[in-house]
Amino acid sequence: MLGFVLRRAGLVIPTFIGITLLAFSLIHLIPGDAVEAMSGERGMDPARYARLQHEFGLDRPLYVQYFDYLGQVLQGDLGRSLITHEPVFKEFTALFPATVELSLCAILLALLAGLPAGILAALKRNTFLDYSVMGVSLTGYSMPIFWWALLLILLFSVSLGWTPVAGRIDIVYDMPRVTGFMLIDALLSGETGAFKSAVSHLILPAIALGTIPLAVIARMTRSAM
């Protein structure tokens, strides 16, 4: 057991180096110049351009830039946004609860639908119901999420008008950010209709994100019984 844990822990360092090296390489492979992007349409004079290049360390060799970047990441400094000029970590912590909320709702939906479907398929093994559940499960597992999400939007948001197209809550609700979780903040606000609005905005993304784990849970449940 100890050997397994040590082997897994030993993978942390090369994995971390690989991820940071990939992220650093992709940033430099993207066409364009970050300093020029900051200048807008009017551009900037060469002297100011050179000063900003030096200020951001972009005039240094790439390997020096990478080690500087690595050191900043290890200290929790992810840099500043070129658009808002706010620390990236601050913006990350402000938006991360939305990701957690969506992930939890997707997993909950997958469990609530996947477990009964797998149990039902196992009880009716080798019947039409079993083949139907497993066929739908395989389809859900194979379906690209981005394509499935677009289909859901086109059907339920555009054609039927049952759910909103985007956002986390209707713009008519101005609630204080307490936890960052929209469902909880909507309940705490006490505003009539706020929680319903938050749920209606969350349901389609949760279905799209939960489709694959739902299919996996259904198949695993059937196989285990």
mmCIF file with all atom_site columns, N, CA, C and O in Angstrom, residues 142-189:
data_model
loop_
_atom_site.group_PDB
_atom_site.id
_atom_site.type_symbol
_atom_site.label_atom_id
_atom_site.label_alt_id
_atom_site.label_comp_id
_atom_site.label_asym_id
_atom_site.label_entity_id
_atom_site.label_seq_id
_atom_site.pdbx_PDB_ins_code
_atom_site.Cartn_x
_atom_site.Cartn_y
_atom_site.Cartn_z
_atom_site.occupancy
_atom_site.B_iso_or_equiv
_atom_site.pdbx_formal_charge
_atom_site.auth_seq_id
_atom_site.auth_comp_id
_atom_site.auth_asym_id
_atom_site.auth_atom_id
_atom_site.pdbx_PDB_model_num
ATOM 1   N N  . SER A 1 142 ? -21.301 8.121  -25.897 1.00 0.00 ? 142 SER A N  1
ATOM 2   C CA . SER A 1 142 ? -20.568 8.420  -27.135 1.00 0.00 ? 142 SER A CA 1
ATOM 3   C C  . SER A 1 142 ? -20.818 9.822  -27.657 1.00 0.00 ? 142 SER A C  1
ATOM 4   O O  . SER A 1 142 ? -20.117 10.279 -28.565 1.00 0.00 ? 142 SER A O  1
ATOM 5   N N  . MET A 1 143 ? -21.793 10.520 -27.119 1.00 0.00 ? 143 MET A N  1
ATOM 6   C CA . MET A 1 143 ? -22.200 11.807 -27.669 1.00 0.00 ? 143 MET A CA 1
ATOM 7   C C  . MET A 1 143 ? -21.278 12.934 -27.185 1.00 0.00 ? 143 MET A C  1
ATOM 8   O O  . MET A 1 143 ? -21.046 13.079 -25.988 1.00 0.00 ? 143 MET A O  1
ATOM 9   N N  . PRO A 1 144 ? -20.730 13.739 -28.102 1.00 0.00 ? 144 PRO A N  1
ATOM 10  C CA . PRO A 1 144 ? -19.925 14.895 -27.674 1.00 0.00 ? 144 PRO A CA 1
ATOM 11  C C  . PRO A 1 144 ? -20.774 15.879 -26.866 1.00 0.00 ? 144 PRO A C  1
ATOM 12  O O  . PRO A 1 144 ? -21.879 16.238 -27.274 1.00 0.00 ? 144 PRO A O  1
ATOM 13  N N  . ILE A 1 145 ? -20.266 16.308 -25.727 1.00 0.00 ? 145 ILE A N  1
ATOM 14  C CA . ILE A 1 145 ? -21.050 17.151 -24.826 1.00 0.00 ? 145 ILE A CA 1
ATOM 15  C C  . ILE A 1 145 ? -21.424 18.476 -25.482 1.00 0.00 ? 145 ILE A C  1
ATOM 16  O O  . ILE A 1 145 ? -22.549 18.956 -25.343 1.00 0.00 ? 145 ILE A O  1
ATOM 17  N N  . PHE A 1 146 ? -20.457 19.088 -26.211 1.00 0.00 ? 146 PHE A N  1
ATOM 18  C CA . PHE A 1 146 ? -20.746 20.400 -26.807 1.00 0.00 ? 146 PHE A CA 1
ATOM 19  C C  . PHE A 1 146 ? -21.857 20.311 -27.842 1.00 0.00 ? 146 PHE A C  1
ATOM 20  O O  . PHE A 1 146 ? -22.690 21.215 -27.946 1.00 0.00 ? 146 PHE A O  1
ATOM 21  N N  . TRP A 1 147 ? -21.902 19.199 -28.590 1.00 0.00 ? 147 TRP A N  1
ATOM 22  C CA . TRP A 1 147 ? -22.963 19.010 -29.593 1.00 0.00 ? 147 TRP A CA 1
ATOM 23  C C  . TRP A 1 147 ? -24.299 18.739 -28.905 1.00 0.00 ? 147 TRP A C  1
ATOM 24  O O  . TRP A 1 147 ? -25.338 19.282 -29.288 1.00 0.00 ? 147 TRP A O  1
ATOM 25  N N  . TRP A 1 148 ? -24.288 17.909 -27.868 1.00 0.00 ? 148 TRP A N  1
ATOM 26  C CA . TRP A 1 148 ? -25.485 17.597 -27.115 1.00 0.00 ? 148 TRP A CA 1
ATOM 27  C C  . TRP A 1 148 ? -26.041 18.854 -26.451 1.00 0.00 ? 148 TRP A C  1
ATOM 28  O O  . TRP A 1 148 ? -27.252 19.079 -26.429 1.00 0.00 ? 148 TRP A O  1
ATOM 29  N N  . ALA A 1 149 ? -25.157 19.698 -25.919 1.00 0.00 ? 149 ALA A N  1
ATOM 30  C CA . ALA A 1 149 ? -25.586 20.943 -25.283 1.00 0.00 ? 149 ALA A CA 1
ATOM 31  C C  . ALA A 1 149 ? -26.260 21.872 -26.295 1.00 0.00 ? 149 ALA A C  1
ATOM 32  O O  . ALA A 1 149 ? -27.282 22.506 -25.988 1.00 0.00 ? 149 ALA A O  1
ATOM 33  N N  . LEU A 1 150 ? -25.710 21.948 -27.504 1.00 0.00 ? 150 LEU A N  1
ATOM 34  C CA . LEU A 1 150 ? -26.322 22.783 -28.544 1.00 0.00 ? 150 LEU A CA 1
ATOM 35  C C  . LEU A 1 150 ? -27.714 22.275 -28.917 1.00 0.00 ? 150 LEU A C  1
ATOM 36  O O  . LEU A 1 150 ? -28.645 23.067 -29.123 1.00 0.00 ? 150 LEU A O  1
ATOM 37  N N  . LEU A 1 151 ? -27.870 20.958 -28.996 1.00 0.00 ? 151 LEU A N  1
ATOM 38  C CA . LEU A 1 151 ? -29.176 20.390 -29.303 1.00 0.00 ? 151 LEU A CA 1
ATOM 39  C C  . LEU A 1 151 ? -30.193 20.718 -28.206 1.00 0.00 ? 151 LEU A C  1
ATOM 40  O O  . LEU A 1 151 ? -31.348 21.049 -28.493 1.00 0.00 ? 151 LEU A O  1
ATOM 41  N N  . LEU A 1 152 ? -29.753 20.628 -26.957 1.00 0.00 ? 152 LEU A N  1
ATOM 42  C CA . LEU A 1 152 ? -30.640 20.962 -25.838 1.00 0.00 ? 152 LEU A CA 1
ATOM 43  C C  . LEU A 1 152 ? -31.068 22.419 -25.886 1.00 0.00 ? 152 LEU A C  1
ATOM 44  O O  . LEU A 1 152 ? -32.241 22.751 -25.655 1.00 0.00 ? 152 LEU A O  1
ATOM 45  N N  . ILE A 1 153 ? -30.120 23.304 -26.201 1.00 0.00 ? 153 ILE A N  1
ATOM 46  C CA . ILE A 1 153 ? -30.440 24.736 -26.282 1.00 0.00 ? 153 ILE A CA 1
ATOM 47  C C  . ILE A 1 153 ? -31.422 25.004 -27.419 1.00 0.00 ? 153 ILE A C  1
ATOM 48  O O  . ILE A 1 153 ? -32.402 25.749 -27.252 1.00 0.00 ? 153 ILE A O  1
ATOM 49  N N  . LEU A 1 154 ? -31.157 24.393 -28.566 1.00 0.00 ? 154 LEU A N  1
ATOM 50  C CA . LEU A 1 154 ? -32.035 24.606 -29.724 1.00 0.00 ? 154 LEU A CA 1
ATOM 51  C C  . LEU A 1 154 ? -33.454 24.118 -29.448 1.00 0.00 ? 154 LEU A C  1
ATOM 52  O O  . LEU A 1 154 ? -34.436 24.758 -29.849 1.00 0.00 ? 154 LEU A O  1
ATOM 53  N N  . LEU A 1 155 ? -33.584 22.982 -28.747 1.00 0.00 ? 155 LEU A N  1
ATOM 54  C CA . LEU A 1 155 ? -34.909 22.414 -28.496 1.00 0.00 ? 155 LEU A CA 1
ATOM 55  C C  . LEU A 1 155 ? -35.634 23.141 -27.366 1.00 0.00 ? 155 LEU A C  1
ATOM 56  O O  . LEU A 1 155 ? -36.734 23.675 -27.549 1.00 0.00 ? 155 LEU A O  1
ATOM 57  N N  . PHE A 1 156 ? -35.013 23.170 -26.176 1.00 0.00 ? 156 PHE A N  1
ATOM 58  C CA . PHE A 1 156 ? -35.718 23.654 -24.995 1.00 0.00 ? 156 PHE A CA 1
ATOM 59  C C  . PHE A 1 156 ? -35.664 25.176 -24.821 1.00 0.00 ? 156 PHE A C  1
ATOM 60  O O  . PHE A 1 156 ? -36.574 25.750 -24.229 1.00 0.00 ? 156 PHE A O  1
ATOM 61  N N  . SER A 1 157 ? -34.610 25.813 -25.320 1.00 0.00 ? 157 SER A N  1
ATOM 62  C CA . SER A 1 157 ? -34.488 27.262 -25.153 1.00 0.00 ? 157 SER A CA 1
ATOM 63  C C  . SER A 1 157 ? -35.016 28.031 -26.354 1.00 0.00 ? 157 SER A C  1
ATOM 64  O O  . SER A 1 157 ? -35.793 28.972 -26.208 1.00 0.00 ? 157 SER A O  1
ATOM 65  N N  . VAL A 1 158 ? -34.587 27.611 -27.542 1.00 0.00 ? 158 VAL A N  1
ATOM 66  C CA . VAL A 1 158 ? -34.954 28.358 -28.750 1.00 0.00 ? 158 VAL A CA 1
ATOM 67  C C  . VAL A 1 158 ? -36.338 27.962 -29.255 1.00 0.00 ? 158 VAL A C  1
ATOM 68  O O  . VAL A 1 158 ? -37.198 28.829 -29.467 1.00 0.00 ? 158 VAL A O  1
ATOM 69  N N  . SER A 1 159 ? -36.568 26.661 -29.439 1.00 0.00 ? 159 SER A N  1
ATOM 70  C CA . SER A 1 159 ? -37.842 26.213 -30.017 1.00 0.00 ? 159 SER A CA 1
ATOM 71  C C  . SER A 1 159 ? -38.995 26.277 -29.024 1.00 0.00 ? 159 SER A C  1
ATOM 72  O O  . SER A 1 159 ? -40.054 26.840 -29.311 1.00 0.00 ? 159 SER A O  1
ATOM 73  N N  . LEU A 1 160 ? -38.806 25.706 -27.835 1.00 0.00 ? 160 LEU A N  1
ATOM 74  C CA . LEU A 1 160 ? -39.889 25.624 -26.855 1.00 0.00 ? 160 LEU A CA 1
ATOM 75  C C  . LEU A 1 160 ? -39.917 26.811 -25.900 1.00 0.00 ? 160 LEU A C  1
ATOM 76  O O  . LEU A 1 160 ? -40.974 27.123 -25.334 1.00 0.00 ? 160 LEU A O  1
ATOM 77  N N  . GLY A 1 161 ? -38.790 27.456 -25.699 1.00 0.00 ? 161 GLY A N  1
ATOM 78  C CA . GLY A 1 161 ? -38.725 28.600 -24.799 1.00 0.00 ? 161 GLY A CA 1
ATOM 79  C C  . GLY A 1 161 ? -38.921 28.247 -23.335 1.00 0.00 ? 161 GLY A C  1
ATOM 80  O O  . GLY A 1 161 ? -39.364 29.084 -22.542 1.00 0.00 ? 161 GLY A O  1
ATOM 81  N N  . TRP A 1 162 ? -38.579 27.007 -22.953 1.00 0.00 ? 162 TRP A N  1
ATOM 82  C CA . TRP A 1 162 ? -38.789 26.573 -21.575 1.00 0.00 ? 162 TRP A CA 1
ATOM 83  C C  . TRP A 1 162 ? -37.662 27.024 -20.652 1.00 0.00 ? 162 TRP A C  1
ATOM 84  O O  . TRP A 1 162 ? -37.896 27.230 -19.449 1.00 0.00 ? 162 TRP A O  1
ATOM 85  N N  . THR A 1 163 ? -36.449 27.131 -21.167 1.00 0.00 ? 163 THR A N  1
ATOM 86  C CA . THR A 1 163 ? -35.289 27.459 -20.335 1.00 0.00 ? 163 THR A CA 1
ATOM 87  C C  . THR A 1 163 ? -34.513 28.622 -20.950 1.00 0.00 ? 163 THR A C  1
ATOM 88  O O  . THR A 1 163 ? -34.589 28.856 -22.164 1.00 0.00 ? 163 THR A O  1
ATOM 89  N N  . PRO A 1 164 ? -33.761 29.372 -20.141 1.00 0.00 ? 164 PRO A N  1
ATOM 90  C CA . PRO A 1 164 ? -32.947 30.463 -20.673 1.00 0.00 ? 164 PRO A CA 1
ATOM 91  C C  . PRO A 1 164 ? -31.795 29.929 -21.529 1.00 0.00 ? 164 PRO A C  1
ATOM 92  O O  . PRO A 1 164 ? -31.400 28.767 -21.405 1.00 0.00 ? 164 PRO A O  1
ATOM 93  N N  . VAL A 1 165 ? -31.267 30.778 -22.368 1.00 0.00 ? 165 VAL A N  1
ATOM 94  C CA . VAL A 1 165 ? -30.177 30.376 -23.253 1.00 0.00 ? 165 VAL A CA 1
ATOM 95  C C  . VAL A 1 165 ? -28.834 30.423 -22.536 1.00 0.00 ? 165 VAL A C  1
ATOM 96  O O  . VAL A 1 165 ? -27.976 29.570 -22.731 1.00 0.00 ? 165 VAL A O  1
ATOM 97  N N  . ALA A 1 166 ? -28.630 31.415 -21.673 1.00 0.00 ? 166 ALA A N  1
ATOM 98  C CA . ALA A 1 166 ? -27.330 31.576 -21.029 1.00 0.00 ? 166 ALA A CA 1
ATOM 99  C C  . ALA A 1 166 ? -27.506 32.271 -19.689 1.00 0.00 ? 166 ALA A C  1
ATOM 100 O O  . ALA A 1 166 ? -28.607 32.707 -19.328 1.00 0.00 ? 166 ALA A O  1
ATOM 101 N N  . GLY A 1 167 ? -26.403 32.377 -18.955 1.00 0.00 ? 167 GLY A N  1
ATOM 102 C CA . GLY A 1 167 ? -26.420 33.065 -17.669 1.00 0.00 ? 167 GLY A CA 1
ATOM 103 C C  . GLY A 1 167 ? -26.678 32.118 -16.512 1.00 0.00 ? 167 GLY A C  1
ATOM 104 O O  . GLY A 1 167 ? -26.922 30.917 -16.701 1.00 0.00 ? 167 GLY A O  1
ATOM 105 N N  . ARG A 1 168 ? -26.643 32.680 -15.282 1.00 0.00 ? 168 ARG A N  1
ATOM 106 C CA . ARG A 1 168 ? -26.873 31.883 -14.081 1.00 0.00 ? 168 ARG A CA 1
ATOM 107 C C  . ARG A 1 168 ? -28.195 32.240 -13.396 1.00 0.00 ? 168 ARG A C  1
ATOM 108 O O  . ARG A 1 168 ? -28.717 31.440 -12.631 1.00 0.00 ? 168 ARG A O  1
ATOM 109 N N  . ILE A 1 169 ? -28.707 33.449 -13.662 1.00 0.00 ? 169 ILE A N  1
ATOM 110 C CA . ILE A 1 169 ? -29.976 33.885 -13.094 1.00 0.00 ? 169 ILE A CA 1
ATOM 111 C C  . ILE A 1 169 ? -30.472 35.071 -13.913 1.00 0.00 ? 169 ILE A C  1
ATOM 112 O O  . ILE A 1 169 ? -29.685 35.747 -14.590 1.00 0.00 ? 169 ILE A O  1
ATOM 113 N N  . ASP A 1 170 ? -31.761 35.331 -13.870 1.00 0.00 ? 170 ASP A N  1
ATOM 114 C CA . ASP A 1 170 ? -32.330 36.441 -14.637 1.00 0.00 ? 170 ASP A CA 1
ATOM 115 C C  . ASP A 1 170 ? -31.776 37.778 -14.133 1.00 0.00 ? 170 ASP A C  1
ATOM 116 O O  . ASP A 1 170 ? -31.504 37.954 -12.945 1.00 0.00 ? 170 ASP A O  1
ATOM 117 N N  . ILE A 1 171 ? -31.615 38.711 -15.056 1.00 0.00 ? 171 ILE A N  1
ATOM 118 C CA . ILE A 1 171 ? -30.992 40.004 -14.728 1.00 0.00 ? 171 ILE A CA 1
ATOM 119 C C  . ILE A 1 171 ? -31.862 40.857 -13.804 1.00 0.00 ? 171 ILE A C  1
ATOM 120 O O  . ILE A 1 171 ? -31.373 41.845 -13.240 1.00 0.00 ? 171 ILE A O  1
ATOM 121 N N  . VAL A 1 172 ? -33.127 40.501 -13.622 1.00 0.00 ? 172 VAL A N  1
ATOM 122 C CA . VAL A 1 172 ? -33.991 41.296 -12.749 1.00 0.00 ? 172 VAL A CA 1
ATOM 123 C C  . VAL A 1 172 ? -33.653 41.083 -11.278 1.00 0.00 ? 172 VAL A C  1
ATOM 124 O O  . VAL A 1 172 ? -34.071 41.861 -10.419 1.00 0.00 ? 172 VAL A O  1
ATOM 125 N N  . TYR A 1 173 ? -32.887 40.033 -10.969 1.00 0.00 ? 173 TYR A N  1
ATOM 126 C CA . TYR A 1 173 ? -32.537 39.740 -9.581  1.00 0.00 ? 173 TYR A CA 1
ATOM 127 C C  . TYR A 1 173 ? -31.134 40.263 -9.290  1.00 0.00 ? 173 TYR A C  1
ATOM 128 O O  . TYR A 1 173 ? -30.164 39.865 -9.940  1.00 0.00 ? 173 TYR A O  1
ATOM 129 N N  . ASP A 1 174 ? -31.051 41.153 -8.326  1.00 0.00 ? 174 ASP A N  1
ATOM 130 C CA . ASP A 1 174 ? -29.773 41.716 -7.904  1.00 0.00 ? 174 ASP A CA 1
ATOM 131 C C  . ASP A 1 174 ? -29.504 41.269 -6.472  1.00 0.00 ? 174 ASP A C  1
ATOM 132 O O  . ASP A 1 174 ? -29.946 41.892 -5.513  1.00 0.00 ? 174 ASP A O  1
ATOM 133 N N  . MET A 1 175 ? -28.796 40.152 -6.343  1.00 0.00 ? 175 MET A N  1
ATOM 134 C CA . MET A 1 175 ? -28.604 39.542 -5.032  1.00 0.00 ? 175 MET A CA 1
ATOM 135 C C  . MET A 1 175 ? -27.174 39.727 -4.553  1.00 0.00 ? 175 MET A C  1
ATOM 136 O O  . MET A 1 175 ? -26.241 39.723 -5.366  1.00 0.00 ? 175 MET A O  1
ATOM 137 N N  . PRO A 1 176 ? -26.981 39.866 -3.253  1.00 0.00 ? 176 PRO A N  1
ATOM 138 C CA . PRO A 1 176 ? -25.619 39.924 -2.719  1.00 0.00 ? 176 PRO A CA 1
ATOM 139 C C  . PRO A 1 176 ? -24.936 38.566 -2.854  1.00 0.00 ? 176 PRO A C  1
ATOM 140 O O  . PRO A 1 176 ? -25.570 37.521 -2.690  1.00 0.00 ? 176 PRO A O  1
ATOM 141 N N  . ARG A 1 177 ? -23.650 38.590 -3.191  1.00 0.00 ? 177 ARG A N  1
ATOM 142 C CA . ARG A 1 177 ? -22.891 37.344 -3.342  1.00 0.00 ? 177 ARG A CA 1
ATOM 143 C C  . ARG A 1 177 ? -22.400 36.905 -1.959  1.00 0.00 ? 177 ARG A C  1
ATOM 144 O O  . ARG A 1 177 ? -21.472 37.491 -1.404  1.00 0.00 ? 177 ARG A O  1
ATOM 145 N N  . VAL A 1 178 ? -23.034 35.872 -1.424  1.00 0.00 ? 178 VAL A N  1
ATOM 146 C CA . VAL A 1 178 ? -22.698 35.384 -0.086  1.00 0.00 ? 178 VAL A CA 1
ATOM 147 C C  . VAL A 1 178 ? -21.772 34.176 -0.165  1.00 0.00 ? 178 VAL A C  1
ATOM 148 O O  . VAL A 1 178 ? -20.685 34.168 0.407   1.00 0.00 ? 178 VAL A O  1
ATOM 149 N N  . THR A 1 179 ? -22.210 33.152 -0.898  1.00 0.00 ? 179 THR A N  1
ATOM 150 C CA . THR A 1 179 ? -21.429 31.921 -1.004  1.00 0.00 ? 179 THR A CA 1
ATOM 151 C C  . THR A 1 179 ? -20.818 31.721 -2.383  1.00 0.00 ? 179 THR A C  1
ATOM 152 O O  . THR A 1 179 ? -19.877 30.943 -2.528  1.00 0.00 ? 179 THR A O  1
ATOM 153 N N  . GLY A 1 180 ? -21.358 32.389 -3.385  1.00 0.00 ? 180 GLY A N  1
ATOM 154 C CA . GLY A 1 180 ? -20.923 32.153 -4.759  1.00 0.00 ? 180 GLY A CA 1
ATOM 155 C C  . GLY A 1 180 ? -21.725 31.069 -5.447  1.00 0.00 ? 180 GLY A C  1
ATOM 156 O O  . GLY A 1 180 ? -21.681 30.937 -6.670  1.00 0.00 ? 180 GLY A O  1
ATOM 157 N N  . PHE A 1 181 ? -22.453 30.266 -4.649  1.00 0.00 ? 181 PHE A N  1
ATOM 158 C CA . PHE A 1 181 ? -23.337 29.243 -5.213  1.00 0.00 ? 181 PHE A CA 1
ATOM 159 C C  . PHE A 1 181 ? -24.704 29.888 -5.452  1.00 0.00 ? 181 PHE A C  1
ATOM 160 O O  . PHE A 1 181 ? -25.373 30.289 -4.502  1.00 0.00 ? 181 PHE A O  1
ATOM 161 N N  . MET A 1 182 ? -25.090 29.963 -6.731  1.00 0.00 ? 182 MET A N  1
ATOM 162 C CA . MET A 1 182 ? -26.280 30.724 -7.081  1.00 0.00 ? 182 MET A CA 1
ATOM 163 C C  . MET A 1 182 ? -27.542 30.165 -6.438  1.00 0.00 ? 182 MET A C  1
ATOM 164 O O  . MET A 1 182 ? -28.417 30.930 -6.017  1.00 0.00 ? 182 MET A O  1
ATOM 165 N N  . LEU A 1 183 ? -27.662 28.853 -6.336  1.00 0.00 ? 183 LEU A N  1
ATOM 166 C CA . LEU A 1 183 ? -28.856 28.262 -5.735  1.00 0.00 ? 183 LEU A CA 1
ATOM 167 C C  . LEU A 1 183 ? -28.970 28.654 -4.262  1.00 0.00 ? 183 LEU A C  1
ATOM 168 O O  . LEU A 1 183 ? -30.060 29.004 -3.787  1.00 0.00 ? 183 LEU A O  1
ATOM 169 N N  . ILE A 1 184 ? -27.857 28.600 -3.552  1.00 0.00 ? 184 ILE A N  1
ATOM 170 C CA . ILE A 1 184 ? -27.872 28.952 -2.126  1.00 0.00 ? 184 ILE A CA 1
ATOM 171 C C  . ILE A 1 184 ? -28.104 30.452 -1.951  1.00 0.00 ? 184 ILE A C  1
ATOM 172 O O  . ILE A 1 184 ? -28.908 30.881 -1.108  1.00 0.00 ? 184 ILE A O  1
ATOM 173 N N  . ASP A 1 185 ? -27.418 31.272 -2.745  1.00 0.00 ? 185 ASP A N  1
ATOM 174 C CA . ASP A 1 185 ? -27.591 32.721 -2.639  1.00 0.00 ? 185 ASP A CA 1
ATOM 175 C C  . ASP A 1 185 ? -29.011 33.143 -2.987  1.00 0.00 ? 185 ASP A C  1
ATOM 176 O O  . ASP A 1 185 ? -29.550 34.094 -2.410  1.00 0.00 ? 185 ASP A O  1
ATOM 177 N N  . ALA A 1 186 ? -29.633 32.433 -3.945  1.00 0.00 ? 186 ALA A N  1
ATOM 178 C CA . ALA A 1 186 ? -31.022 32.748 -4.314  1.00 0.00 ? 186 ALA A CA 1
ATOM 179 C C  . ALA A 1 186 ? -31.968 32.448 -3.157  1.00 0.00 ? 186 ALA A C  1
ATOM 180 O O  . ALA A 1 186 ? -32.910 33.211 -2.897  1.00 0.00 ? 186 ALA A O  1
ATOM 181 N N  . LEU A 1 187 ? -31.714 31.345 -2.446  1.00 0.00 ? 187 LEU A N  1
ATOM 182 C CA . LEU A 1 187 ? -32.541 31.016 -1.290  1.00 0.00 ? 187 LEU A CA 1
ATOM 183 C C  . LEU A 1 187 ? -32.331 32.013 -0.155  1.00 0.00 ? 187 LEU A C  1
ATOM 184 O O  . LEU A 1 187 ? -33.282 32.441 0.509   1.00 0.00 ? 187 LEU A O  1
ATOM 185 N N  . LEU A 1 188 ? -31.066 32.394 0.059   1.00 0.00 ? 188 LEU A N  1
ATOM 186 C CA . LEU A 1 188 ? -30.763 33.321 1.149   1.00 0.00 ? 188 LEU A CA 1
ATOM 187 C C  . LEU A 1 188 ? -31.319 34.716 0.883   1.00 0.00 ? 188 LEU A C  1
ATOM 188 O O  . LEU A 1 188 ? -31.614 35.458 1.819   1.00 0.00 ? 188 LEU A O  1
ATOM 189 N N  . SER A 1 189 ? -31.451 35.068 -0.399  1.00 0.00 ? 189 SER A N  1
ATOM 190 C CA . SER A 1 189 ? -31.925 36.413 -0.731  1.00 0.00 ? 189 SER A CA 1
ATOM 191 C C  . SER A 1 189 ? -33.382 36.622 -0.350  1.00 0.00 ? 189 SER A C  1
ATOM 192 O O  . SER A 1 189 ? -33.801 37.740 -0.046  1.00 0.00 ? 189 SER A O  1
#
